[in-house]
Amino acid sequence: MTTRVLARVTYLLYLGVFLSFLYVPLAVVGILAFNNSALPQFPWQGFTLRWFRAIAADPLLLRAVANSVVVGAAVVALAAPIGVITAFLLVRYRFPGKNLLYTLVLSPLVTPGVILGVSMLIFFDSLGVQAGLATAVLGQTSFIASFVLLIAAARLQKFDRSLEEAAQDLGATPLRAVLLITLPFLRPAVMAACVVAFLLSFDNFNTTFFLIGNEITLPIRIYTTVRLELSPTINAISVVFILLTVTMGMATELLRRRAST
Amino acid sequence: MPRRTAAAAAVLMLPALLWVLLLLVIPQFKMLDLSLRFNLPIEQVGTEADVHTLVNYHAFVTNPLYWKVFLKTLYSAVVITLVSFLVAFPVAYAMAKLASGSWRRRLLILILIPFWVNEIVRTYAWVLILTEHGVLNQVLQALGLMQEPVSHLYRDSTVVIGMTYAYMLFMIFPLYAVLESLDTSLIEAAQDLGAHWLQVLRHIILPHAIPGAAAGGIMVFMLSVGTFVVPSFLGGKGALWFVELIYRRFYDALNWNLGSAFSFILLALSMLFVVGVLRLFGIAVRRVIQAS
């Protein structure tokens, strides 16, 4: 009995240490965003919001956020249709080379993001296309479409095709049956996939870094600022960044839960 | 296939083909091709001087600096993957089998939140802790354990800790998924028959967890060999890690050919790792994807 209790206490202790290891660094970032000190370090010199106001006064940071939103929206607009249509293709049709295509469309999930970025940088350069926001969008789409595909395919496999057949028996064309019956069924999965796609785009550094040229997105801007100097403004923008991505993460979790019922 | 179905499949195939060809296959072939050419001045590119060669791969094999950086990156990634498994397994097991309904959800959310925080922010946090006037030194000085503050940054061990912190969460969720699908009555039956908990772990839990461990391991390994941010923040300007080496060929040394060779080596390494792990454990790609 006592060994049981001991085992339990050890286990809880382990979880506590693990969670502290996860959260203490984030807490340091968060607390120092509100510290009235010119450097992001302790001791505590009083509460201030000036580092958050400094964000609004930093044109590059604002531009980075705006670019991130634009890039994210463009990635969603590209990756969502590509992923969903490819999910239809792979779930519903048999054709020669299907396994090869399957492997290829999932390969970005296990390819280092840097490789995707470098290879597309070389390709676009050989076409005379300058690196910038557009190339970053294409680079991100290359792997984000794979995530959309997985989410859409999982839902599509659960669809009862007799519903579509019923619609056709009632006189709908096959396309109309898909539009009226199948797509509404897919909606929660597509919505979840869109939020995931936006989140992954908003978060991306490795692929974007090589394809962004002289432009900036939020992660790129934070990266270059940290390389230059440590400033509490980075903490403030980090807090904003954390709030945004965690909110989006929660939203995907809720949408996915709905999609899996 | 009826003609109509075939036509529909052809139309649906179009976006997939554009995606795969323009964003994946052709760029990666271009990269391979560029890695097999000399680094020529721009006016000679495309002339008869622009022939295929193995000079870039030869440079990689013969230059001990490149080798050392490559092996360090590879070795660190393996260590990080193993450590992540050891750290993550008890947590995933607790979530899947020990925690009751409401606690399981709370624990899951507690672990998901840092997972959603950007890698750059998570690594920046460690800069604030480990820098000369950072949190760690202040704590050590307050406790009287240190007189003169020294920076803990710019060491390889720091980079490894940072990578473990940044990527180990990618191990937890696949492990959690497979452990949750393990029938608890199997564990109980083994215990009723007198099995020691180590035997239960070895013969029941671990075999069932393999696809999850493989999925998590592939993710952690790939992120570790492919990271740029963590060594860049925690390793300092002089720190050489493999992606930094690639980056420098593209932006400082302006030798895209050698950079492409390095990139292709990294790509080959990741592919080998994925295939190796799947072969080793005799599992199909699809099970790994389902777990992750």
PDB file of N, CA and C in Angstrom, chain A residues 54-110:
ATOM      1  N   ALA A  54       4.782  50.473 -27.297  1.00  0.00           N
ATOM      2  CA  ALA A  54       5.921  50.545 -28.235  1.00  0.00           C
ATOM      3  C   ALA A  54       5.651  49.726 -29.505  1.00  0.00           C
ATOM      4  N   ILE A  55       4.830  48.687 -29.376  1.00  0.00           N
ATOM      5  CA  ILE A  55       4.482  47.900 -30.566  1.00  0.00           C
ATOM      6  C   ILE A  55       3.788  48.793 -31.586  1.00  0.00           C
ATOM      7  N   ALA A  56       2.815  49.573 -31.082  1.00  0.00           N
ATOM      8  CA  ALA A  56       2.028  50.427 -31.974  1.00  0.00           C
ATOM      9  C   ALA A  56       2.896  51.499 -32.628  1.00  0.00           C
ATOM     10  N   ALA A  57       4.028  51.823 -31.984  1.00  0.00           N
ATOM     11  CA  ALA A  57       4.900  52.871 -32.535  1.00  0.00           C
ATOM     12  C   ALA A  57       5.986  52.290 -33.434  1.00  0.00           C
ATOM     13  N   ASP A  58       5.987  50.977 -33.620  1.00  0.00           N
ATOM     14  CA  ASP A  58       7.034  50.337 -34.422  1.00  0.00           C
ATOM     15  C   ASP A  58       6.474  49.969 -35.799  1.00  0.00           C
ATOM     16  N   PRO A  59       6.754  50.799 -36.814  1.00  0.00           N
ATOM     17  CA  PRO A  59       6.132  50.556 -38.125  1.00  0.00           C
ATOM     18  C   PRO A  59       6.509  49.191 -38.718  1.00  0.00           C
ATOM     19  N   LEU A  60       7.749  48.744 -38.458  1.00  0.00           N
ATOM     20  CA  LEU A  60       8.160  47.453 -39.017  1.00  0.00           C
ATOM     21  C   LEU A  60       7.373  46.293 -38.409  1.00  0.00           C
ATOM     22  N   LEU A  61       7.141  46.396 -37.097  1.00  0.00           N
ATOM     23  CA  LEU A  61       6.391  45.347 -36.413  1.00  0.00           C
ATOM     24  C   LEU A  61       4.952  45.302 -36.925  1.00  0.00           C
ATOM     25  N   LEU A  62       4.370  46.491 -37.110  1.00  0.00           N
ATOM     26  CA  LEU A  62       2.991  46.546 -37.596  1.00  0.00           C
ATOM     27  C   LEU A  62       2.908  45.977 -39.022  1.00  0.00           C
ATOM     28  N   ARG A  63       3.913  46.337 -39.812  1.00  0.00           N
ATOM     29  CA  ARG A  63       3.950  45.832 -41.175  1.00  0.00           C
ATOM     30  C   ARG A  63       4.094  44.309 -41.187  1.00  0.00           C
ATOM     31  N   ALA A  64       4.932  43.797 -40.252  1.00  0.00           N
ATOM     32  CA  ALA A  64       5.133  42.351 -40.162  1.00  0.00           C
ATOM     33  C   ALA A  64       3.819  41.639 -39.838  1.00  0.00           C
ATOM     34  N   VAL A  65       3.070  42.215 -38.888  1.00  0.00           N
ATOM     35  CA  VAL A  65       1.797  41.600 -38.517  1.00  0.00           C
ATOM     36  C   VAL A  65       0.837  41.630 -39.706  1.00  0.00           C
ATOM     37  N   ALA A  66       0.765  42.784 -40.377  1.00  0.00           N
ATOM     38  CA  ALA A  66      -0.129  42.904 -41.527  1.00  0.00           C
ATOM     39  C   ALA A  66       0.261  41.896 -42.613  1.00  0.00           C
ATOM     40  N   ASN A  67       1.560  41.788 -42.892  1.00  0.00           N
ATOM     41  CA  ASN A  67       2.017  40.818 -43.891  1.00  0.00           C
ATOM     42  C   ASN A  67       1.639  39.396 -43.490  1.00  0.00           C
ATOM     43  N   SER A  68       1.819  39.068 -42.205  1.00  0.00           N
ATOM     44  CA  SER A  68       1.489  37.719 -41.739  1.00  0.00           C
ATOM     45  C   SER A  68       0.021  37.395 -41.978  1.00  0.00           C
ATOM     46  N   VAL A  69      -0.830  38.400 -41.736  1.00  0.00           N
ATOM     47  CA  VAL A  69      -2.267  38.180 -41.935  1.00  0.00           C
ATOM     48  C   VAL A  69      -2.562  37.960 -43.424  1.00  0.00           C
ATOM     49  N   VAL A  70      -1.962  38.786 -44.269  1.00  0.00           N
ATOM     50  CA  VAL A  70      -2.187  38.664 -45.716  1.00  0.00           C
ATOM     51  C   VAL A  70      -1.681  37.310 -46.222  1.00  0.00           C
ATOM     52  N   VAL A  71      -0.458  36.947 -45.809  1.00  0.00           N
ATOM     53  CA  VAL A  71       0.109  35.669 -46.239  1.00  0.00           C
ATOM     54  C   VAL A  71      -0.761  34.515 -45.749  1.00  0.00           C
ATOM     55  N   GLY A  72      -1.185  34.588 -44.489  1.00  0.00           N
ATOM     56  CA  GLY A  72      -2.023  33.533 -43.933  1.00  0.00           C
ATOM     57  C   GLY A  72      -3.309  33.363 -44.716  1.00  0.00           C
ATOM     58  N   ALA A  73      -3.952  34.495 -45.029  1.00  0.00           N
ATOM     59  CA  ALA A  73      -5.208  34.431 -45.781  1.00  0.00           C
ATOM     60  C   ALA A  73      -4.976  33.823 -47.168  1.00  0.00           C
ATOM     61  N   ALA A  74      -3.876  34.224 -47.816  1.00  0.00           N
ATOM     62  CA  ALA A  74      -3.585  33.695 -49.145  1.00  0.00           C
ATOM     63  C   ALA A  74      -3.295  32.189 -49.080  1.00  0.00           C
ATOM     64  N   VAL A  75      -2.589  31.758 -48.034  1.00  0.00           N
ATOM     65  CA  VAL A  75      -2.286  30.329 -47.891  1.00  0.00           C
ATOM     66  C   VAL A  75      -3.584  29.538 -47.697  1.00  0.00           C
ATOM     67  N   VAL A  76      -4.491  30.079 -46.868  1.00  0.00           N
ATOM     68  CA  VAL A  76      -5.777  29.402 -46.680  1.00  0.00           C
ATOM     69  C   VAL A  76      -6.498  29.291 -48.017  1.00  0.00           C
ATOM     70  N   ALA A  77      -6.515  30.401 -48.779  1.00  0.00           N
ATOM     71  CA  ALA A  77      -7.233  30.413 -50.056  1.00  0.00           C
ATOM     72  C   ALA A  77      -6.651  29.406 -51.043  1.00  0.00           C
ATOM     73  N   LEU A  78      -5.355  29.144 -50.963  1.00  0.00           N
ATOM     74  CA  LEU A  78      -4.735  28.163 -51.865  1.00  0.00           C
ATOM     75  C   LEU A  78      -4.783  26.748 -51.310  1.00  0.00           C
ATOM     76  N   ALA A  79      -4.350  26.606 -50.056  1.00  0.00           N
ATOM     77  CA  ALA A  79      -4.178  25.261 -49.496  1.00  0.00           C
ATOM     78  C   ALA A  79      -5.512  24.570 -49.237  1.00  0.00           C
ATOM     79  N   ALA A  80      -6.552  25.330 -48.871  1.00  0.00           N
ATOM     80  CA  ALA A  80      -7.833  24.692 -48.554  1.00  0.00           C
ATOM     81  C   ALA A  80      -8.426  23.982 -49.785  1.00  0.00           C
ATOM     82  N   PRO A  81      -8.596  24.679 -50.927  1.00  0.00           N
ATOM     83  CA  PRO A  81      -9.127  23.950 -52.091  1.00  0.00           C
ATOM     84  C   PRO A  81      -8.209  22.821 -52.563  1.00  0.00           C
ATOM     85  N   ILE A  82      -6.893  23.070 -52.588  1.00  0.00           N
ATOM     86  CA  ILE A  82      -5.985  22.012 -53.036  1.00  0.00           C
ATOM     87  C   ILE A  82      -6.116  20.782 -52.143  1.00  0.00           C
ATOM     88  N   GLY A  83      -6.094  21.007 -50.835  1.00  0.00           N
ATOM     89  CA  GLY A  83      -6.156  19.880 -49.901  1.00  0.00           C
ATOM     90  C   GLY A  83      -7.474  19.133 -49.973  1.00  0.00           C
ATOM     91  N   VAL A  84      -8.577  19.882 -50.037  1.00  0.00           N
ATOM     92  CA  VAL A  84      -9.890  19.241 -50.037  1.00  0.00           C
ATOM     93  C   VAL A  84     -10.110  18.465 -51.343  1.00  0.00           C
ATOM     94  N   ILE A  85      -9.758  19.073 -52.466  1.00  0.00           N
ATOM     95  CA  ILE A  85      -9.950  18.388 -53.753  1.00  0.00           C
ATOM     96  C   ILE A  85      -9.082  17.137 -53.819  1.00  0.00           C
ATOM     97  N   THR A  86      -7.850  17.240 -53.343  1.00  0.00           N
ATOM     98  CA  THR A  86      -6.974  16.065 -53.361  1.00  0.00           C
ATOM     99  C   THR A  86      -7.505  14.982 -52.417  1.00  0.00           C
ATOM    100  N   ALA A  87      -8.127  15.398 -51.328  1.00  0.00           N
ATOM    101  CA  ALA A  87      -8.731  14.411 -50.418  1.00  0.00           C
ATOM    102  C   ALA A  87      -9.824  13.636 -51.155  1.00  0.00           C
ATOM    103  N   PHE A  88     -10.675  14.356 -51.905  1.00  0.00           N
ATOM    104  CA  PHE A  88     -11.705  13.696 -52.719  1.00  0.00           C
ATOM    105  C   PHE A  88     -11.073  12.679 -53.656  1.00  0.00           C
ATOM    106  N   LEU A  89     -10.035  13.123 -54.343  1.00  0.00           N
ATOM    107  CA  LEU A  89      -9.363  12.267 -55.320  1.00  0.00           C
ATOM    108  C   LEU A  89      -8.846  10.991 -54.668  1.00  0.00           C
ATOM    109  N   LEU A  90      -8.182  11.148 -53.526  1.00  0.00           N
ATOM    110  CA  LEU A  90      -7.511   9.992 -52.923  1.00  0.00           C
ATOM    111  C   LEU A  90      -8.473   9.084 -52.179  1.00  0.00           C
ATOM    112  N   VAL A  91      -9.565   9.659 -51.650  1.00  0.00           N
ATOM    113  CA  VAL A  91     -10.514   8.812 -50.910  1.00  0.00           C
ATOM    114  C   VAL A  91     -11.440   8.073 -51.879  1.00  0.00           C
ATOM    115  N   ARG A  92     -11.784   8.702 -53.012  1.00  0.00           N
ATOM    116  CA  ARG A  92     -12.865   8.158 -53.822  1.00  0.00           C
ATOM    117  C   ARG A  92     -12.462   7.487 -55.118  1.00  0.00           C
ATOM    118  N   TYR A  93     -11.281   7.737 -55.611  1.00  0.00           N
ATOM    119  CA  TYR A  93     -10.939   7.202 -56.926  1.00  0.00           C
ATOM    120  C   TYR A  93      -9.756   6.265 -56.848  1.00  0.00           C
ATOM    121  N   ARG A  94      -9.754   5.327 -57.786  1.00  0.00           N
ATOM    122  CA  ARG A  94      -8.590   4.468 -57.954  1.00  0.00           C
ATOM    123  C   ARG A  94      -7.994   4.801 -59.296  1.00  0.00           C
ATOM    124  N   PHE A  95      -6.693   4.965 -59.331  1.00  0.00           N
ATOM    125  CA  PHE A  95      -6.051   5.264 -60.609  1.00  0.00           C
ATOM    126  C   PHE A  95      -4.607   4.817 -60.517  1.00  0.00           C
ATOM    127  N   PRO A  96      -3.973   4.569 -61.662  1.00  0.00           N
ATOM    128  CA  PRO A  96      -2.566   4.154 -61.630  1.00  0.00           C
ATOM    129  C   PRO A  96      -1.704   5.259 -61.019  1.00  0.00           C
ATOM    130  N   GLY A  97      -0.764   4.860 -60.185  1.00  0.00           N
ATOM    131  CA  GLY A  97       0.126   5.841 -59.556  1.00  0.00           C
ATOM    132  C   GLY A  97      -0.458   6.467 -58.307  1.00  0.00           C
ATOM    133  N   LYS A  98      -1.577   5.910 -57.821  1.00  0.00           N
ATOM    134  CA  LYS A  98      -2.218   6.515 -56.658  1.00  0.00           C
ATOM    135  C   LYS A  98      -1.316   6.481 -55.413  1.00  0.00           C
ATOM    136  N   ASN A  99      -0.646   5.338 -55.207  1.00  0.00           N
ATOM    137  CA  ASN A  99       0.219   5.243 -54.031  1.00  0.00           C
ATOM    138  C   ASN A  99       1.373   6.231 -54.090  1.00  0.00           C
ATOM    139  N   LEU A 100       1.913   6.409 -55.289  1.00  0.00           N
ATOM    140  CA  LEU A 100       3.006   7.370 -55.460  1.00  0.00           C
ATOM    141  C   LEU A 100       2.519   8.780 -55.116  1.00  0.00           C
ATOM    142  N   LEU A 101       1.324   9.116 -55.644  1.00  0.00           N
ATOM    143  CA  LEU A 101       0.776  10.443 -55.368  1.00  0.00           C
ATOM    144  C   LEU A 101       0.539  10.626 -53.874  1.00  0.00           C
ATOM    145  N   TYR A 102       0.022   9.568 -53.240  1.00  0.00           N
ATOM    146  CA  TYR A 102      -0.217   9.601 -51.798  1.00  0.00           C
ATOM    147  C   TYR A 102       1.074   9.933 -51.054  1.00  0.00           C
ATOM    148  N   THR A 103       2.135   9.203 -51.412  1.00  0.00           N
ATOM    149  CA  THR A 103       3.429   9.429 -50.763  1.00  0.00           C
ATOM    150  C   THR A 103       3.902  10.855 -50.992  1.00  0.00           C
ATOM    151  N   LEU A 104       3.772  11.329 -52.227  1.00  0.00           N
ATOM    152  CA  LEU A 104       4.274  12.666 -52.545  1.00  0.00           C
ATOM    153  C   LEU A 104       3.520  13.760 -51.794  1.00  0.00           C
ATOM    154  N   VAL A 105       2.190  13.657 -51.736  1.00  0.00           N
ATOM    155  CA  VAL A 105       1.440  14.735 -51.076  1.00  0.00           C
ATOM    156  C   VAL A 105       1.625  14.719 -49.564  1.00  0.00           C
ATOM    157  N   LEU A 106       2.013  13.566 -49.005  1.00  0.00           N
ATOM    158  CA  LEU A 106       2.264  13.540 -47.557  1.00  0.00           C
ATOM    159  C   LEU A 106       3.727  13.789 -47.214  1.00  0.00           C
ATOM    160  N   SER A 107       4.607  13.707 -48.222  1.00  0.00           N
ATOM    161  CA  SER A 107       6.046  13.849 -47.946  1.00  0.00           C
ATOM    162  C   SER A 107       6.423  15.177 -47.279  1.00  0.00           C
ATOM    163  N   PRO A 108       5.734  16.307 -47.577  1.00  0.00           N
ATOM    164  CA  PRO A 108       6.151  17.556 -46.908  1.00  0.00           C
ATOM    165  C   PRO A 108       6.041  17.481 -45.398  1.00  0.00           C
ATOM    166  N   LEU A 109       5.182  16.567 -44.891  1.00  0.00           N
ATOM    167  CA  LEU A 109       5.014  16.464 -43.439  1.00  0.00           C
ATOM    168  C   LEU A 109       6.282  15.948 -42.771  1.00  0.00           C
ATOM    169  N   VAL A 110       7.099  15.214 -43.510  1.00  0.00           N
ATOM    170  CA  VAL A 110       8.336  14.688 -42.923  1.00  0.00           C
ATOM    171  C   VAL A 110       9.574  15.245 -43.627  1.00  0.00           C
TER     172      VAL A 110
END
